[in-house]
Coordinates of C-alpha atoms and ligand atoms in Angstrom, one line a residue:
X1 CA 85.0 120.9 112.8
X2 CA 84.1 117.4 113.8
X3 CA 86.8 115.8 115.8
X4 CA 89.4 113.4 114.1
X5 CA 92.3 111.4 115.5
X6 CA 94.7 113.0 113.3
X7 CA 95.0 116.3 111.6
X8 CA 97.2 114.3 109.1
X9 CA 98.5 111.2 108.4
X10 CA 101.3 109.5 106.3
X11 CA 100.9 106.9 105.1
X12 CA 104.5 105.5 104.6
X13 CA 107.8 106.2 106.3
X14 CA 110.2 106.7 103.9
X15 CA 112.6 109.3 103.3
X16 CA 109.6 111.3 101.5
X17 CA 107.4 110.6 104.2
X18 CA 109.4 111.4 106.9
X19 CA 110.6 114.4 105.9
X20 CA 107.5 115.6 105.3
X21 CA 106.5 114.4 108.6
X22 CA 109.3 116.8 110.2
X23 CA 108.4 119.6 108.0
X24 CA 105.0 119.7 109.2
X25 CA 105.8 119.4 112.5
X26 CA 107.5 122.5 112.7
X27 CA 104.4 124.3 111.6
X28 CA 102.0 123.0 114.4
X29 CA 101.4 123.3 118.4
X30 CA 101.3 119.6 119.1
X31 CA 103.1 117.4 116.7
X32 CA 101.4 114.1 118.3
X33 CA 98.5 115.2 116.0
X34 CA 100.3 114.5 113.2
X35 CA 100.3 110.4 112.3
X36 CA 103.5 108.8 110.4
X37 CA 101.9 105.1 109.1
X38 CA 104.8 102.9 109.1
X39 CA 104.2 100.1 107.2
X40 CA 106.9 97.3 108.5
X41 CA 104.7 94.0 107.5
X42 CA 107.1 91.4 107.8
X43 CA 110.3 90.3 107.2
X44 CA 109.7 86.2 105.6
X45 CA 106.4 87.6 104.3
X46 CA 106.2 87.1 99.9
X47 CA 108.1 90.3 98.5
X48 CA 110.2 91.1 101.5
X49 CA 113.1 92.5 100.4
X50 CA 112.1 94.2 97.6
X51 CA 113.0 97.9 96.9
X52 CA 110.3 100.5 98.2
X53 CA 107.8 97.9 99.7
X54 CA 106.2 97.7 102.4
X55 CA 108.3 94.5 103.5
X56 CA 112.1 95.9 102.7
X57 CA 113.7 96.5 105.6
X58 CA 115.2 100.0 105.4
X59 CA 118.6 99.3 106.9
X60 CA 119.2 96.4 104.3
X61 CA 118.2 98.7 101.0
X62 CA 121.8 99.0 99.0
X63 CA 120.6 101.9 97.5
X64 CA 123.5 104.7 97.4
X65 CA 121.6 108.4 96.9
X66 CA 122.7 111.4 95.1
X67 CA 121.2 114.0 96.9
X68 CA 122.0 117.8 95.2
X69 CA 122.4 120.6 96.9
X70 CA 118.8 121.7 97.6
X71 CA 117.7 118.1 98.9
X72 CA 121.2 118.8 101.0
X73 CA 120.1 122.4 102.3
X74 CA 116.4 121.2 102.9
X75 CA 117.7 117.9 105.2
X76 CA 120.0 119.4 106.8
X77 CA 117.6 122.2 108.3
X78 CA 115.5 119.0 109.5
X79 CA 119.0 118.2 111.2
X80 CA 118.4 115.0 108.8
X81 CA 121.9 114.8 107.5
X82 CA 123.7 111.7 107.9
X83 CA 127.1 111.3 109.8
X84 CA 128.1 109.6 106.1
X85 CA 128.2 111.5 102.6
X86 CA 130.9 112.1 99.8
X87 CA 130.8 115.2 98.0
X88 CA 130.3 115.5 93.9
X89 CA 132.3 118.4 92.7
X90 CA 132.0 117.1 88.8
X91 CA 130.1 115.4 86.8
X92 CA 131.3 113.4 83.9
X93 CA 128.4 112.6 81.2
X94 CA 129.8 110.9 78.1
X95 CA 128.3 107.6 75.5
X96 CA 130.3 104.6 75.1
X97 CA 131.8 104.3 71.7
X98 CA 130.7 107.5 70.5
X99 CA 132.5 111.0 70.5
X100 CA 131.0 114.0 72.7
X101 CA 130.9 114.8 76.4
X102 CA 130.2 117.0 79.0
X103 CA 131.5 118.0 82.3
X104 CA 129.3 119.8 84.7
X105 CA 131.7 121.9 87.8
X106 CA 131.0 122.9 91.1
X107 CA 132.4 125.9 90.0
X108 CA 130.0 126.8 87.7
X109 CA 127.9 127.7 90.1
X110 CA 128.1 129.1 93.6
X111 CA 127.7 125.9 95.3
X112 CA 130.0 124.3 97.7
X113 CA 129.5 120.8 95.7
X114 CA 127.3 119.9 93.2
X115 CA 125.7 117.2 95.2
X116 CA 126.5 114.4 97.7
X117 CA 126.0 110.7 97.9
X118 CA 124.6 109.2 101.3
X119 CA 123.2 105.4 101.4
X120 CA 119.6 105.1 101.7
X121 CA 119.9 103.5 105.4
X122 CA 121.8 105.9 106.4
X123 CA 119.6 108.6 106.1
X124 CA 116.4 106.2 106.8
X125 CA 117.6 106.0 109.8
X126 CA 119.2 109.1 110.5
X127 CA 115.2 110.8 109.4
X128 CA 113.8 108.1 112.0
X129 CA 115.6 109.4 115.2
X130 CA 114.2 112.8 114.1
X131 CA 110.8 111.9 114.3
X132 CA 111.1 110.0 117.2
X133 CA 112.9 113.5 119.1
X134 CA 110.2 115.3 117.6
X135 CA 106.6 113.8 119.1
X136 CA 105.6 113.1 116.0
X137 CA 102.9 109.4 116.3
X138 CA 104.7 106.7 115.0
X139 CA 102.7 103.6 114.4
X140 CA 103.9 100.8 112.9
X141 CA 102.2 97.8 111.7
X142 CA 100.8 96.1 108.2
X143 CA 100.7 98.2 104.9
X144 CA 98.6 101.6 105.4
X145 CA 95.4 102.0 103.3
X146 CA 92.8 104.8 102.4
X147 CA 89.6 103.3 102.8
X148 CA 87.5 106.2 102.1
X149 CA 86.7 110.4 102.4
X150 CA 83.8 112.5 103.1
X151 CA 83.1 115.9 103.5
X152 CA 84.4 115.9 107.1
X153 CA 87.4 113.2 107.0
X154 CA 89.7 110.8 105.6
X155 CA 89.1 107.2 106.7
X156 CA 92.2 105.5 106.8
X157 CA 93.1 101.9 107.6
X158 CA 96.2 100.6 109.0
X159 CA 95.5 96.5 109.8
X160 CA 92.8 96.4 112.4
X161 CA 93.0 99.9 113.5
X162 CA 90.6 102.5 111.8
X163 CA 91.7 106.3 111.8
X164 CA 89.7 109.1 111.1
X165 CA 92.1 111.7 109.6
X166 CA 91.5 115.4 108.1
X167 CA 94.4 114.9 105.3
X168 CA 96.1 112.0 104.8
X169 CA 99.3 111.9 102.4
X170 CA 100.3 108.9 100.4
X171 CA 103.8 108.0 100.8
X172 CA 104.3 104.6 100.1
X173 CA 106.7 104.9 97.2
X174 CA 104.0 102.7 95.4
X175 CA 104.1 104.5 92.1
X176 CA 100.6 105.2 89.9
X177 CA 99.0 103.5 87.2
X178 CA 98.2 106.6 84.7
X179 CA 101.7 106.7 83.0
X180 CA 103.9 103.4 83.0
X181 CA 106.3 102.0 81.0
X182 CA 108.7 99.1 81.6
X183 CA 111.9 100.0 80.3
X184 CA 113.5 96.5 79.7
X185 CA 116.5 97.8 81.5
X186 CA 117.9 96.0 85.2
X187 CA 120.1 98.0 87.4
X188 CA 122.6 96.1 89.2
X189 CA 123.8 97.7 92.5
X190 CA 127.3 97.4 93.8
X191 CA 130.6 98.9 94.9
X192 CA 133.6 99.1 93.0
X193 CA 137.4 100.4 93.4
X194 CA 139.7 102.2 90.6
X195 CA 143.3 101.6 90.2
X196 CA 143.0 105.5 89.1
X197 CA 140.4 106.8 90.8
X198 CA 139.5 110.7 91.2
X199 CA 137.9 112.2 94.1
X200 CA 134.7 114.1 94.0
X201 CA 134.2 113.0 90.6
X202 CA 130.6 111.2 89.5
X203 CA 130.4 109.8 86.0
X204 CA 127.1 108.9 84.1
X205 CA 128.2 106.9 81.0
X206 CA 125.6 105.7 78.5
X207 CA 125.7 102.3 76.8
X208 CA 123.6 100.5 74.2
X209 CA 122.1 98.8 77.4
X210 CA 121.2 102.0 79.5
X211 CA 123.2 104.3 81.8
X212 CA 126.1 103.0 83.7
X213 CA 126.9 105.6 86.6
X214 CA 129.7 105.6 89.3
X215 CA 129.2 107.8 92.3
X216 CA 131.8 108.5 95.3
X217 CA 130.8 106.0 97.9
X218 CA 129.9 107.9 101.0
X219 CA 130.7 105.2 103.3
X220 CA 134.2 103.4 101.6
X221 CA 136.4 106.5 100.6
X222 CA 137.6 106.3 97.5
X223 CA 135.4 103.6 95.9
X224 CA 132.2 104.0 94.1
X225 CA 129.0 103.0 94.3
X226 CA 127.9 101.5 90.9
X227 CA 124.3 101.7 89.1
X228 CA 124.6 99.5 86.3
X229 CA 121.7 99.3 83.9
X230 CA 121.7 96.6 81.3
X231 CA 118.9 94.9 79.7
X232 CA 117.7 92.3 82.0
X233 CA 119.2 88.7 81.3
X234 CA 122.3 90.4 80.8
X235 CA 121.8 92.2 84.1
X236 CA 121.2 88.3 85.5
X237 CA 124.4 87.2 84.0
X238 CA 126.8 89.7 86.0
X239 CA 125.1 89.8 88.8
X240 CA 126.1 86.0 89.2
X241 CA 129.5 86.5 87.5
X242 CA 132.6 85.9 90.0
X243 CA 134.3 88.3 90.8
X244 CA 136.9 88.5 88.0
X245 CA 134.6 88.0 85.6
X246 CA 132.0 90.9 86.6
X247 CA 135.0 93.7 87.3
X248 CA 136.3 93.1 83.7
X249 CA 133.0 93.1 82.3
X250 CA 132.2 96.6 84.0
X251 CA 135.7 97.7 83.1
X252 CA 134.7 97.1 79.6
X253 CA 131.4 99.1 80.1
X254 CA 133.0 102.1 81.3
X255 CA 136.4 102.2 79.9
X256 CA 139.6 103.2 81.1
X257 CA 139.0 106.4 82.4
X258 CA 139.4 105.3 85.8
X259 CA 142.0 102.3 85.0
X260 CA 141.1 99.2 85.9
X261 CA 137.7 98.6 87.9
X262 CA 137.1 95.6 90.8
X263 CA 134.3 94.8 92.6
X264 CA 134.0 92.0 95.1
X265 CA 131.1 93.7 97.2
X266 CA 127.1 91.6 96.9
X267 CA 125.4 92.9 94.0
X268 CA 121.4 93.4 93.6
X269 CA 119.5 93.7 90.5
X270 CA 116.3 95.9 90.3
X271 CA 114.3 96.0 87.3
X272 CA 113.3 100.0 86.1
X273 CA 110.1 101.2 85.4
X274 CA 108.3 104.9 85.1
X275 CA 104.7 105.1 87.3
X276 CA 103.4 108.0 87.6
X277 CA 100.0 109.4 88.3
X278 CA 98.5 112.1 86.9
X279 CA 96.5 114.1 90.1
X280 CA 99.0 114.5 93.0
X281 CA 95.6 115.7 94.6
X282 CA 92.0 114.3 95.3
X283 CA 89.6 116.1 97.9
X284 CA 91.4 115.5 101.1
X285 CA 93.7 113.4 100.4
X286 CA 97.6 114.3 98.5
X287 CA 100.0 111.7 96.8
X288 CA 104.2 112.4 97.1
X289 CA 107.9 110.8 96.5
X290 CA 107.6 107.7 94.5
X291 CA 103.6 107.5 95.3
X292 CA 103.0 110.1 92.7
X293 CA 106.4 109.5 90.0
X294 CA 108.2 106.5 90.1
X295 CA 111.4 107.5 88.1
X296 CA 114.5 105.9 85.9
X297 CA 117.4 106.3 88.4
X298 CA 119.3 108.6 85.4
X299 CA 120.8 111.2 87.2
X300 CA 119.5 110.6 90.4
X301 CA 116.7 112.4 90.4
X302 CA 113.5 110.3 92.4
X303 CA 114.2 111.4 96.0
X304 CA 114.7 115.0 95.1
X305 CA 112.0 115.5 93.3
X306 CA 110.0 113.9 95.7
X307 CA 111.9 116.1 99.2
X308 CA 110.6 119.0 96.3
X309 CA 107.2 117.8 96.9
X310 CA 107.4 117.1 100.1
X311 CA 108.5 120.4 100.8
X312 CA 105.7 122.5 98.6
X313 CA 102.6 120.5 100.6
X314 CA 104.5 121.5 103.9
X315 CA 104.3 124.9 102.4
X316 CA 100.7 124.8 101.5
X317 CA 99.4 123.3 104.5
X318 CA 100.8 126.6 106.0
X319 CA 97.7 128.2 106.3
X320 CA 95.3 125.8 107.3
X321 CA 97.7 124.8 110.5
X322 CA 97.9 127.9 111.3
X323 CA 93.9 128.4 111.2
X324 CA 94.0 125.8 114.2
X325 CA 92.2 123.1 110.6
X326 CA 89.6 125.4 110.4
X327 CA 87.3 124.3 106.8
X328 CA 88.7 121.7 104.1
X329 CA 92.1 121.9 102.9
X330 CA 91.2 120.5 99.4
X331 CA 91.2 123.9 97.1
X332 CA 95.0 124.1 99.1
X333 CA 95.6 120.7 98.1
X334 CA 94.3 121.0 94.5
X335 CA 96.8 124.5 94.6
X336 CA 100.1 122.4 95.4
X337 CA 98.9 119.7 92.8
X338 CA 98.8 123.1 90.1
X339 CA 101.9 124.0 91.4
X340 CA 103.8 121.1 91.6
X341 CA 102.9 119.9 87.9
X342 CA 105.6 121.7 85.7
X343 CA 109.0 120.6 88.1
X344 CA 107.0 117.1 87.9
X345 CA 106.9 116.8 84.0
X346 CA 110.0 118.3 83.2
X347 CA 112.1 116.0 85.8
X348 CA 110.0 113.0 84.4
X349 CA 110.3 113.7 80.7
X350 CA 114.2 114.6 81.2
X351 CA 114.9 111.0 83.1
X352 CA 112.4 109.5 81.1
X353 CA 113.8 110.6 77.8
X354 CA 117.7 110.2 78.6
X355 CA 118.1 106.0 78.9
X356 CA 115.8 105.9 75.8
X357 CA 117.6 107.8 73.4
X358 CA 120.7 106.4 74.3
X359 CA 120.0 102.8 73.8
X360 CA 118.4 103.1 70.9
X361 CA 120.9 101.4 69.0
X362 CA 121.0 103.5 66.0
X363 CA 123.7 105.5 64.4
X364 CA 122.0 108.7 63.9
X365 CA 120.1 109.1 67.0
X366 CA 123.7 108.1 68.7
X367 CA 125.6 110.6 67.0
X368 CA 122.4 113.7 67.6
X369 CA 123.1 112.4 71.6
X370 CA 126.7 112.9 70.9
X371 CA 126.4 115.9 69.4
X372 CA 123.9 116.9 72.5
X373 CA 126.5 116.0 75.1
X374 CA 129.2 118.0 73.0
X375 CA 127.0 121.3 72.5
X376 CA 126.3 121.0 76.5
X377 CA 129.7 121.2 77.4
X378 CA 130.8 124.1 74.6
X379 CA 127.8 126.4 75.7
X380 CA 127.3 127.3 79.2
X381 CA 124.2 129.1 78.4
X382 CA 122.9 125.5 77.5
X383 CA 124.7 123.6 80.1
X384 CA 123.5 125.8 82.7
X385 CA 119.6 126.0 83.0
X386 CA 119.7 121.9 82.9
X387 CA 122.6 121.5 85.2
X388 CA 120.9 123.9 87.2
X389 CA 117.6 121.8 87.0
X390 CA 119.3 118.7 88.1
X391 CA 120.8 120.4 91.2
X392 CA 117.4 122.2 92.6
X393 CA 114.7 121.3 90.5
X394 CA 111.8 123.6 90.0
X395 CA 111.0 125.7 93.3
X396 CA 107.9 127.8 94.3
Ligands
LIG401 C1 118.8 101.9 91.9 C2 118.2 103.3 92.3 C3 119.0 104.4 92.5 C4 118.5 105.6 92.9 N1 119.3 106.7 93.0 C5 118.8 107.9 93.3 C6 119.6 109.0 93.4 O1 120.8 109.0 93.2 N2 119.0 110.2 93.7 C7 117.7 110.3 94.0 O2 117.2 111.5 94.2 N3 116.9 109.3 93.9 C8 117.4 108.0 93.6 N4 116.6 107.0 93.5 C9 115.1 107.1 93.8 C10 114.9 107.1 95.3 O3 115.4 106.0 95.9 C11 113.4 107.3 95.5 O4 112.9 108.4 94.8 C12 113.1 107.5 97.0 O5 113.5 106.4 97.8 C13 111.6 107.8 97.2 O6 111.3 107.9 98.6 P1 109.8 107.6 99.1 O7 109.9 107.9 100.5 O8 108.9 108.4 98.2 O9 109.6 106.1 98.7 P2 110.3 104.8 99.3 O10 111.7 105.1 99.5 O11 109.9 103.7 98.4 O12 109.6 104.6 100.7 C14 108.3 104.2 100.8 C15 108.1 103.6 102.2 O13 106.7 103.3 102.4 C16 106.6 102.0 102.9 N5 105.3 101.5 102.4 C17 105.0 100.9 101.3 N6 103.6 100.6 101.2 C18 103.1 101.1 102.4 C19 101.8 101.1 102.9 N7 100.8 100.6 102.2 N8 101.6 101.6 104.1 C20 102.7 102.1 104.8 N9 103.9 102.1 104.4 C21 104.1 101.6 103.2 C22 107.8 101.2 102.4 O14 108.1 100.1 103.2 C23 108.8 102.3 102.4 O15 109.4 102.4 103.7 C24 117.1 105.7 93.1 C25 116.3 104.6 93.0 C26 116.8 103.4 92.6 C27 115.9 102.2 92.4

């Protein structure tokens, strides 16, 4: 085969990207062949600071994760798992203002928690000193492009430097463009305390607005980290709020369960949207993580699905590695594209569905949602195969 610079390269250095990164790098003789594109731009640069470009800084993204137990198992044999988490042993699912609800338990299932929460720096960083150990190429420098493929390779284009490349794997948490839709909902990021808080409990709650969760903060014990989606100039409004004014308003969102609610941590508003493209696959070149499904944040599912993915291309590249690259990978890559679709559409459609039919705002569709959450938590046999979903996803 003609020669290349890389066998592969990522293009973006996120948690999908670096954990792919690690996964294949256990599969091959020299690691160094195996390109991470780190797209740091610039902090000052227009859209620094936003979530998942190429500008954020990774150590100043406020995201809190819920990673479930398979994400959990697959990081931590990557040695990825951060010095920081709180376990999720229950999760509370219930509508404001309407009867029904359902509790999903560790016990249910032979688990040693249902999930845990880690910050998004936290394990940015804690993937990073992984590659680094592991001789993976780092390079950093502006946003990462594919330029073009051929037969033989993969052009790709990372500011003045040119690489020629055999795969290259999109990773930049950029979304697609076949399947979008803007769902007029903010979230609003913080950290709140509970006069009665309960440990190792998460709660999802939905409101007119859209979902309002509270997840064990993994770095302040016994607070939580809040995901608050509300249609957008609301959203505006308590994010300025004082203090006072924004812990009695999200005390009023979620109820009393957990007595009273403050919050004097900074808050950060991100508006939702669903981008997904169709083909996770095209000749040489593969698309994971955000890249390929940009989800709702219901139920924490975006960085799972996408460690999923992550983890199936490692799988299919098996093969090929071992064949020291020898012929194209594409009918491999076109394989874990077929594979990957049904875990893909069914996460989607679930989180896609969910802060939709709970905001619509009408009676009947509120009460069949009620009714939904109650028939969840009478029948196991229902509860089950989508609790189970939402803690491993679909494997191969
Ligand atoms: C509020 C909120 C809460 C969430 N909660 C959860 C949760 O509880 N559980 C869960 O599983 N998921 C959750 N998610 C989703 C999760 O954050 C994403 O699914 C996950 O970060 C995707 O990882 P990624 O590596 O694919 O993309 P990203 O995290 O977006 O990383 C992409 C990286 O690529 C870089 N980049 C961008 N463009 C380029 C380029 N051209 N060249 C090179 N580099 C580039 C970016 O700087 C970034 O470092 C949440 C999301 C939000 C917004």
């Amino acid at each position: 085969m003609p020669t290349v610079d890389y066998n592969i390269a990522i293009l973006g250095a996120g948690p999908v990207g670096q954990a792919l990164a690690l996964l294949l790098a256990r599969l091959v003789r020299d690691p160094a062949r195996i390109a991470l594109l780190a797209g740091d731009g610039g902090a000052g640069q227009p859209g620094a600071g936003q979530l998942g470009t190429a500008r954020s800084a990774p150590t100043d993204d406020p995201r809190i994760i819920a990673i479930n137990h398979g994400s959990r198992v697959l990081l931590e044999s990557l040695q990825a798992w951060p010095a920081r988490s709180a376990a999720i042993d229950h999760i509370h699912v219930s509508q404001r203002g309407r009867l029904g609800r359902t509790v999903i338990t560790r016990d249910d299932f032979d688990v040693p928690a249902l999930g845990n929460t880690v910050s998004y720096a936290d394990l940015h960083a804690r993937l990073q000193e992984r590659v680094v150990a592991s001789g993976i190429t780092r390079l950093s420098g502006p946003p990462a492009a594919v330029d073009a493929q051929d037969a033989q390779a993969v052009h790709v284009r990372q500011g003045n430097a040119a690489l020629r490349c055999a795969v290259a794997v999109r990773c930049d948490g950029a979304g697609g463009q076949d399947v979008k839709r803007d769902y007029s909902q903010h979230a609003v990021l913080t950290r709140a305390s509970a006069t009665l808080a309960r440990p190792g409990w998460a709660w999802e709650r939905f409101t007119r607005e859209g979902p309002l969760a509270l997840l064990p903060h993994p770095q302040m014990n016994g607070d939580y980290a809040v995901v608050w989606c509300c249609e957008p100039a609301h959203a505006a409004v308590v994010a300025q709020a004082d203090d006072d004014a924004f812990s009695a308003a999200l005390t009023e969102a979620f109820g009393t369960r957990l007595g009273r609610l403050r919050s004097t941590a900074p808050r950060q508003v991100f508006p939702l949207h669903l981008k997904a493209r169709h083909a996770q696959a095209q000749g040489r070149v593969a698309t994971i993580g955000n890249a390929a499904q940009t989800l709702h944040p219901v139920a924490g599912q975006g960085l799972n699905l996408g460690l999923r993915d992550a983890a199936q291309l490692a799988q299919a590249l098996g093969p090929w590695l071992a064949a020291a690259q020898d012929g194209s990978p594409a009918a491999l890559l076109a394989d874990f594209a077929g594979t990957r679709l049904p875990d893909r559409l069914i996460t989607a459609g679930i989180t896609d569905l969910m802060p939709r039919a709970f905001a619509t705002g009408l009676t009947p569709v509120e009460h069949a949602c009620g009714l939904a959450l109650l028939g969840l938590d009478l029948f196991a046999s229902v509860r089950s195969p989508v609790a189970r979903h939402f803690l491993q996803g679909l494997r191969n």
